[in-house]
Short mmCIF file of C-alpha atoms in Angstrom, two decimals:
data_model
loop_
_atom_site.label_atom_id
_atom_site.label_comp_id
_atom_site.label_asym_id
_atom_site.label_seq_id
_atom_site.Cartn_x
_atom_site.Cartn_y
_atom_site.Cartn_z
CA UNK A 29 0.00 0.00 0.00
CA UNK A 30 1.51 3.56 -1.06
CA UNK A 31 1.42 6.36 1.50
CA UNK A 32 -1.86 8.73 1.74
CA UNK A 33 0.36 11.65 0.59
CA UNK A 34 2.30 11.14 -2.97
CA UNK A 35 2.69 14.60 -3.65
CA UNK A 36 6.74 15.35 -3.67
CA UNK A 37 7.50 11.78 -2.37
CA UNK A 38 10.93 11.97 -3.29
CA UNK A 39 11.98 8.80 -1.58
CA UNK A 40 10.26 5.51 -0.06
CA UNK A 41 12.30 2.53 1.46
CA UNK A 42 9.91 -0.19 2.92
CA UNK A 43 11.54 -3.25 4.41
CA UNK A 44 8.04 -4.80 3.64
CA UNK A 45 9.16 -4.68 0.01
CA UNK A 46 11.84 -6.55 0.56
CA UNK A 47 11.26 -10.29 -0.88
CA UNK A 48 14.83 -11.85 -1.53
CA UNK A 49 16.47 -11.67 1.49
CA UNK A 50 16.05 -14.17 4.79
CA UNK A 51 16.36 -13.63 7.84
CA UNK A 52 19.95 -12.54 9.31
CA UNK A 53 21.37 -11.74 5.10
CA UNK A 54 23.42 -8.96 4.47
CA UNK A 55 21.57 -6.32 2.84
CA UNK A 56 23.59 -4.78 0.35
CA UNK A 57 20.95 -2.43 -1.36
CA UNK A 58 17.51 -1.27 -0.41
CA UNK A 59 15.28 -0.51 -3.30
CA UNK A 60 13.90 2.69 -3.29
CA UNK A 61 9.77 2.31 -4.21
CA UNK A 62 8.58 5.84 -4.90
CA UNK A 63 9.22 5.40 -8.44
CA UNK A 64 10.53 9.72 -8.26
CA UNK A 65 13.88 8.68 -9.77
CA UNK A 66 15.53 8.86 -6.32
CA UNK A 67 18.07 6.05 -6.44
CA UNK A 68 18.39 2.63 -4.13
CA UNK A 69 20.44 2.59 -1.02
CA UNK A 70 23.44 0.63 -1.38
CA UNK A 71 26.09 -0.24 1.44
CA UNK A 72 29.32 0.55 1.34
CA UNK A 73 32.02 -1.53 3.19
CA UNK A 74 29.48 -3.87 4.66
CA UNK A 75 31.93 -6.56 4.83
CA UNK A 76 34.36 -4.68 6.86
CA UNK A 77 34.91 -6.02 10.30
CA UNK A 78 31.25 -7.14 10.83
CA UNK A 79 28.12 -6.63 8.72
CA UNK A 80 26.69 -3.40 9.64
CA UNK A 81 23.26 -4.38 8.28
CA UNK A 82 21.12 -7.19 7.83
CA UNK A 83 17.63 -8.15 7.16
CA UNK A 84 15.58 -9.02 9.67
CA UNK A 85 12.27 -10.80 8.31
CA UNK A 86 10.03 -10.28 11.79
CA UNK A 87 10.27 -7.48 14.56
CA UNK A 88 7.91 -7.54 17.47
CA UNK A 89 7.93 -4.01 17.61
CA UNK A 90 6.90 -2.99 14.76
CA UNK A 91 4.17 -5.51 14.70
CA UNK A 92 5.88 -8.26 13.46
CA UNK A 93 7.40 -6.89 10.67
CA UNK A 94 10.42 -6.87 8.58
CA UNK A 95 13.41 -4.48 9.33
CA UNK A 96 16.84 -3.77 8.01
CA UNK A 97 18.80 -4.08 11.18
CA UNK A 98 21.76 -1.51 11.95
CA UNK A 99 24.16 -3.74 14.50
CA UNK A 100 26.06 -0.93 15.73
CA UNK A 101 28.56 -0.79 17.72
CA UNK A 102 31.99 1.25 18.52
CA UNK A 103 34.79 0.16 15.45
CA UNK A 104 38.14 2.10 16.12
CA UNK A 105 38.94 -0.47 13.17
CA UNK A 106 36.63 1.17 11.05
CA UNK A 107 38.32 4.66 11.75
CA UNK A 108 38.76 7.20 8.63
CA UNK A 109 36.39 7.99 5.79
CA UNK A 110 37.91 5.51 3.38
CA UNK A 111 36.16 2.56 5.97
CA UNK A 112 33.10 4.08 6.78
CA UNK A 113 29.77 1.91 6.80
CA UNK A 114 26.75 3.37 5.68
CA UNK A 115 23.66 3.08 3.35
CA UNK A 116 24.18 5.56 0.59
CA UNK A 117 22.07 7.03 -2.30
CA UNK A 118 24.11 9.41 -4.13
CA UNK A 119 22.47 13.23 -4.57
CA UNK A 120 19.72 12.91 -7.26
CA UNK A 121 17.35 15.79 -8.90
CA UNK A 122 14.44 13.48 -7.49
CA UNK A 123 15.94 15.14 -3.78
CA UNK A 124 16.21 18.23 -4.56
CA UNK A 125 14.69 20.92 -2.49
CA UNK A 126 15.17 23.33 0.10
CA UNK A 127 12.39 21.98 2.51
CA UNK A 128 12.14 18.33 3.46
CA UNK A 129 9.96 15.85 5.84
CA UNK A 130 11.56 12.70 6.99
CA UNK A 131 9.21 9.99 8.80
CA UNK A 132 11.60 7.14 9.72
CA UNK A 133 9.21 4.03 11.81
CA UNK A 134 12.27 2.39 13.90
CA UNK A 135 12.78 0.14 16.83
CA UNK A 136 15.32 -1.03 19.31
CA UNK A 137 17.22 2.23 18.49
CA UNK A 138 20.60 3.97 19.85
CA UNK A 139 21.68 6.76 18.03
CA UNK A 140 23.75 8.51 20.77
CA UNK A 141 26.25 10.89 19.14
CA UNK A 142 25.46 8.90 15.61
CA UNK A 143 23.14 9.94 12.84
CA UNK A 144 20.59 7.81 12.12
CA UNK A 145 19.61 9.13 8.56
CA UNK A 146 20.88 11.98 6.88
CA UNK A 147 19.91 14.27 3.85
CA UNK A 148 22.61 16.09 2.17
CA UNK A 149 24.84 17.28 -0.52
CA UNK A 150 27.09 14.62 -0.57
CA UNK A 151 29.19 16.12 -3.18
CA UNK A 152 32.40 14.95 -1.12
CA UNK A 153 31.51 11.50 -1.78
CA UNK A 154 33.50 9.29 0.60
CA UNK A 155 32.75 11.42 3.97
CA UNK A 156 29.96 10.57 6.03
CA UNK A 157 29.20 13.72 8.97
CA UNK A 158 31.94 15.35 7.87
CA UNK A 159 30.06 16.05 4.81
CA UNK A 160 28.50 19.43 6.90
CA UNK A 161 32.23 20.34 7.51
CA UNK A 162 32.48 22.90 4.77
CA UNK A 163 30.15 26.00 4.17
CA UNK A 164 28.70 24.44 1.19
CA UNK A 165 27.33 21.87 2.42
CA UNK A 166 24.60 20.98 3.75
CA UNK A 167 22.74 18.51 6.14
CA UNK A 168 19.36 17.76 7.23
CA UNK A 169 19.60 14.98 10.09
CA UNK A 170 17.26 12.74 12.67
CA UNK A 171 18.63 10.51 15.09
CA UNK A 172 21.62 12.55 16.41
CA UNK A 173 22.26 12.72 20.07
CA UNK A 174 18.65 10.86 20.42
CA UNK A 175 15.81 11.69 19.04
CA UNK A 176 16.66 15.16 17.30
CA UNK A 177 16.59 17.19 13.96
CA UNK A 178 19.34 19.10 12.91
CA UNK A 179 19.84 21.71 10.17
CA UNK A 180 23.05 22.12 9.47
CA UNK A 181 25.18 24.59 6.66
CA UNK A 182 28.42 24.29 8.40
CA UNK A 183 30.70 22.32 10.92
CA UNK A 184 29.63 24.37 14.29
CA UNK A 185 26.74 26.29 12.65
CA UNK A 186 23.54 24.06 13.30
CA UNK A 187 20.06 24.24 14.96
CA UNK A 188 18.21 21.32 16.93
CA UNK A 189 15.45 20.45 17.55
CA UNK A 190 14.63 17.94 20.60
CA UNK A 191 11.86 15.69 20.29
CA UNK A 192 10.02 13.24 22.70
CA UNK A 193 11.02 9.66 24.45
CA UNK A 194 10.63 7.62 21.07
CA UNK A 195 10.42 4.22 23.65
CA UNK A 196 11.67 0.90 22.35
CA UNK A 197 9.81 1.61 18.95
CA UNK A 198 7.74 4.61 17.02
CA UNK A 199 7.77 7.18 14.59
CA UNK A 200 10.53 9.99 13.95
CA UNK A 201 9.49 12.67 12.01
CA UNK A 202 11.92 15.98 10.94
CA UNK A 203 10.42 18.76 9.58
CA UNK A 204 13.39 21.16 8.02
CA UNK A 205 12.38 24.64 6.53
CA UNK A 206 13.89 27.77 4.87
CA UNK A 207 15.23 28.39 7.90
CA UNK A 208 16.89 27.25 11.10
CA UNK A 209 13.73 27.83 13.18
CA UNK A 210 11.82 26.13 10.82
CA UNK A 211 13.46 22.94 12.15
CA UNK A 212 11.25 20.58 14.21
CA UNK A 213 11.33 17.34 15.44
CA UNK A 214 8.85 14.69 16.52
CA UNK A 215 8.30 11.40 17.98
CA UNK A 216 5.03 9.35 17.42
CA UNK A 217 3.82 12.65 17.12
CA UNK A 218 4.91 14.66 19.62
CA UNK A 219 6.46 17.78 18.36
CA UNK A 220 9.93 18.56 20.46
CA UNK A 221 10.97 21.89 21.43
CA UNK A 222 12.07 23.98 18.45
CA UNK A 223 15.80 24.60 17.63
CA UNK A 224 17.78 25.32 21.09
CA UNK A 225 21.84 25.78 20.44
CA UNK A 226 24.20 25.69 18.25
CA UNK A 227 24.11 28.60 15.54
CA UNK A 228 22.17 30.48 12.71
CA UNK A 229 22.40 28.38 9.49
CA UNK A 230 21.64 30.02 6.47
CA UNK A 231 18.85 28.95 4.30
CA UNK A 232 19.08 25.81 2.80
CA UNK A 233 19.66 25.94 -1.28
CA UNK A 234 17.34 24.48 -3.76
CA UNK A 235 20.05 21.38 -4.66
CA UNK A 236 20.11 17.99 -5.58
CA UNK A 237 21.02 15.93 -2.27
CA UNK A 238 21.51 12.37 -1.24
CA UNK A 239 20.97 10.12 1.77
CA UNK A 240 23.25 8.18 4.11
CA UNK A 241 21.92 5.86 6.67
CA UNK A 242 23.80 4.75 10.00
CA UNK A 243 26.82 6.72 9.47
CA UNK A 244 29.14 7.29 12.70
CA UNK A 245 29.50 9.96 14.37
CA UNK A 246 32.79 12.35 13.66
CA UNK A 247 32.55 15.50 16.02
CA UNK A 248 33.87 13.10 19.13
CA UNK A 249 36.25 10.71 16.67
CA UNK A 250 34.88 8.09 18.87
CA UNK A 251 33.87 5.71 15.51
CA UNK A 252 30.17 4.82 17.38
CA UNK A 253 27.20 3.85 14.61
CA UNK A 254 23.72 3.65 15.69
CA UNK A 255 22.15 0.45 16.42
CA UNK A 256 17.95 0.38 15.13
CA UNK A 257 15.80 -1.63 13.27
CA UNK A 258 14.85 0.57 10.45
CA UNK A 259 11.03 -0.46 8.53
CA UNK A 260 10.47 2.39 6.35
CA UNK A 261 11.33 5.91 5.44
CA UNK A 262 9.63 8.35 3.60
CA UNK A 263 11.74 11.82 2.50
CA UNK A 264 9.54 14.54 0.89
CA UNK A 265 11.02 17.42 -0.56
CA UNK A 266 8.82 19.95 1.34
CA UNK A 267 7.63 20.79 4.42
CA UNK A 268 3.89 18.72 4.79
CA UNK A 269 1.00 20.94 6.60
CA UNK A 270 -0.55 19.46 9.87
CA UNK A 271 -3.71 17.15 8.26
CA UNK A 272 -1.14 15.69 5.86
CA UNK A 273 1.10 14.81 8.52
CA UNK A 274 -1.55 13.48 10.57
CA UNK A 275 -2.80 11.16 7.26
CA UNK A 276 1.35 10.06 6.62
CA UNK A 277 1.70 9.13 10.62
CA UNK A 278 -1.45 7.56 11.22
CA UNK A 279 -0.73 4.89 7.80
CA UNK A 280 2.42 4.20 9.85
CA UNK A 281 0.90 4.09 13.03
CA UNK A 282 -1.60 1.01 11.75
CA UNK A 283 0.40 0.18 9.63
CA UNK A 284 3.24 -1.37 12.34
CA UNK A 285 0.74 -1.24 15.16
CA UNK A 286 2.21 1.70 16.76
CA UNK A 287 0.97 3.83 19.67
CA UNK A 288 1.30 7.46 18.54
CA UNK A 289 -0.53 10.94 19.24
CA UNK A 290 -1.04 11.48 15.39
CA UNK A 291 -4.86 12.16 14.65
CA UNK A 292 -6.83 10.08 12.17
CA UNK A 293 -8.72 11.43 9.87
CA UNK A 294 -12.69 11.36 10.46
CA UNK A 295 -14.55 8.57 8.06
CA UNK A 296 -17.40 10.61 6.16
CA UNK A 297 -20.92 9.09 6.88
#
């Protein structure tokens, strides 16, 4: 079943859709579903050291569903951009935009000091964070330092946004505008407190990005990658209005069997 909002879908990954794989395989690409032109995600150095993910057919949490599993873990081995592990679709047209909403349904998650999924110009290619280490570029995380959204134009020159106790599984949503205090983050619904440190980033430009998924984190250089079972995510290239987030987070909510504060919408008599 496709989401209840198409419009600007720019990308769709849904475990569900996953039919080759059994339980405990390596996933080395994740087909993207939307059809927007938005490439599949494809590991990079999953072999190194340990597989970083693998397909999990059945997760309680998310009602018994399938889940591409993120092991985690700390991997001074895996020090250095050239051995980073991550899930990567390179910076398409189909991405490009200077608003996005990210709904992510995970599980089982720990994301402390790692990003869980990130939007960006990945024009420097073999970086992971340090991608935002350079004025021109750009990032548009969840997942960071818990349940957050950052927007980020430079190393140092970021907003958050905290969001709510996600629990052992739920629903992150970031919601990333023109501007810094556009940035907002929820869980199952919840909106967090709007952006609280960091600095003034300037407006995001209308560019082709790409996505990374489960990249470590590089501020601390302490080589940590987020552990979560990840079901879907859905990336639009705008900013959705209230009833249209409602519609996207209650599909999930049902969908997984998911507790949430996101309002259905009232069946017409």
């Amino acid at each position: 079943t496709r989401p209840p909002v198409t419009t600007d879908l720019a990308a769709w990954y849904d475990a569900s859709q996953v039919t080759s794989l059994t339980d405990g395989a390596t996933v080395a690409q994740w087909r993207e579903c939307s059809g927007s032109g938005m490439g599949d995600l494809t590991a990079r150095n999953n072999s190194v050291a340990q597989p970083q993910f693998t397909f999990r057919t059945s997760v309680p949490q998310l009602g018994g569903r399938p889940a591409v599993h993120l092991s985690g873990g700390f991997s001074p081995q895996l020090a250095g951009a050239e051995n980073q592990i991550y899930l990567r679709a390179d910076a398409n047209a189909a991405l490009q935009s200077s608003e996005y909403t990210i709904f992510a349904v995970v599980a089982n998650a720990t994301f402390t000091n790692a990003a869980l999924i990130n939007v960006l110009d990945n024009s420097h290619g073999t970086f992971g964070y340090t991608d935002v280490d350079d004025t021109v570029n750009e990032a548009a995380m969840i997942g960071y330092a818990g349940v957050n959204a950052f927007h980020s134009t430079s190393m140092g020159n970021f907003a958050q946004a905290n969001g709510t106790s996600l629990g052992t599984a739920g629903i992150i949503e970031g919601l990333f505008g023109t501007t810094a205090t556009d940035t907002r983050c929820a869980a199952n619904g919840v909106l967090g407190a709007p952006p609280g440190m960091g600095g003034s980033p300037t407006n995001f430009a209308n560019i082709p990005r790409g996505i990374k998924i489960g990249h470590w984190e590089f501020w601390h250089a302490n080589w940590t990658y987020p552990t979560a079972d990840i079901s879907e995510i859905l990336i639009y290239r705008r900013k959705l209005n209230y009833a249209e987030r409602n519609l996207v987070g209650s599909y999930l909510a049902d969908k997984y069997g998911l507790s949430t504060s996101y309002t259905r919408p009232m069946a017409l008599s």
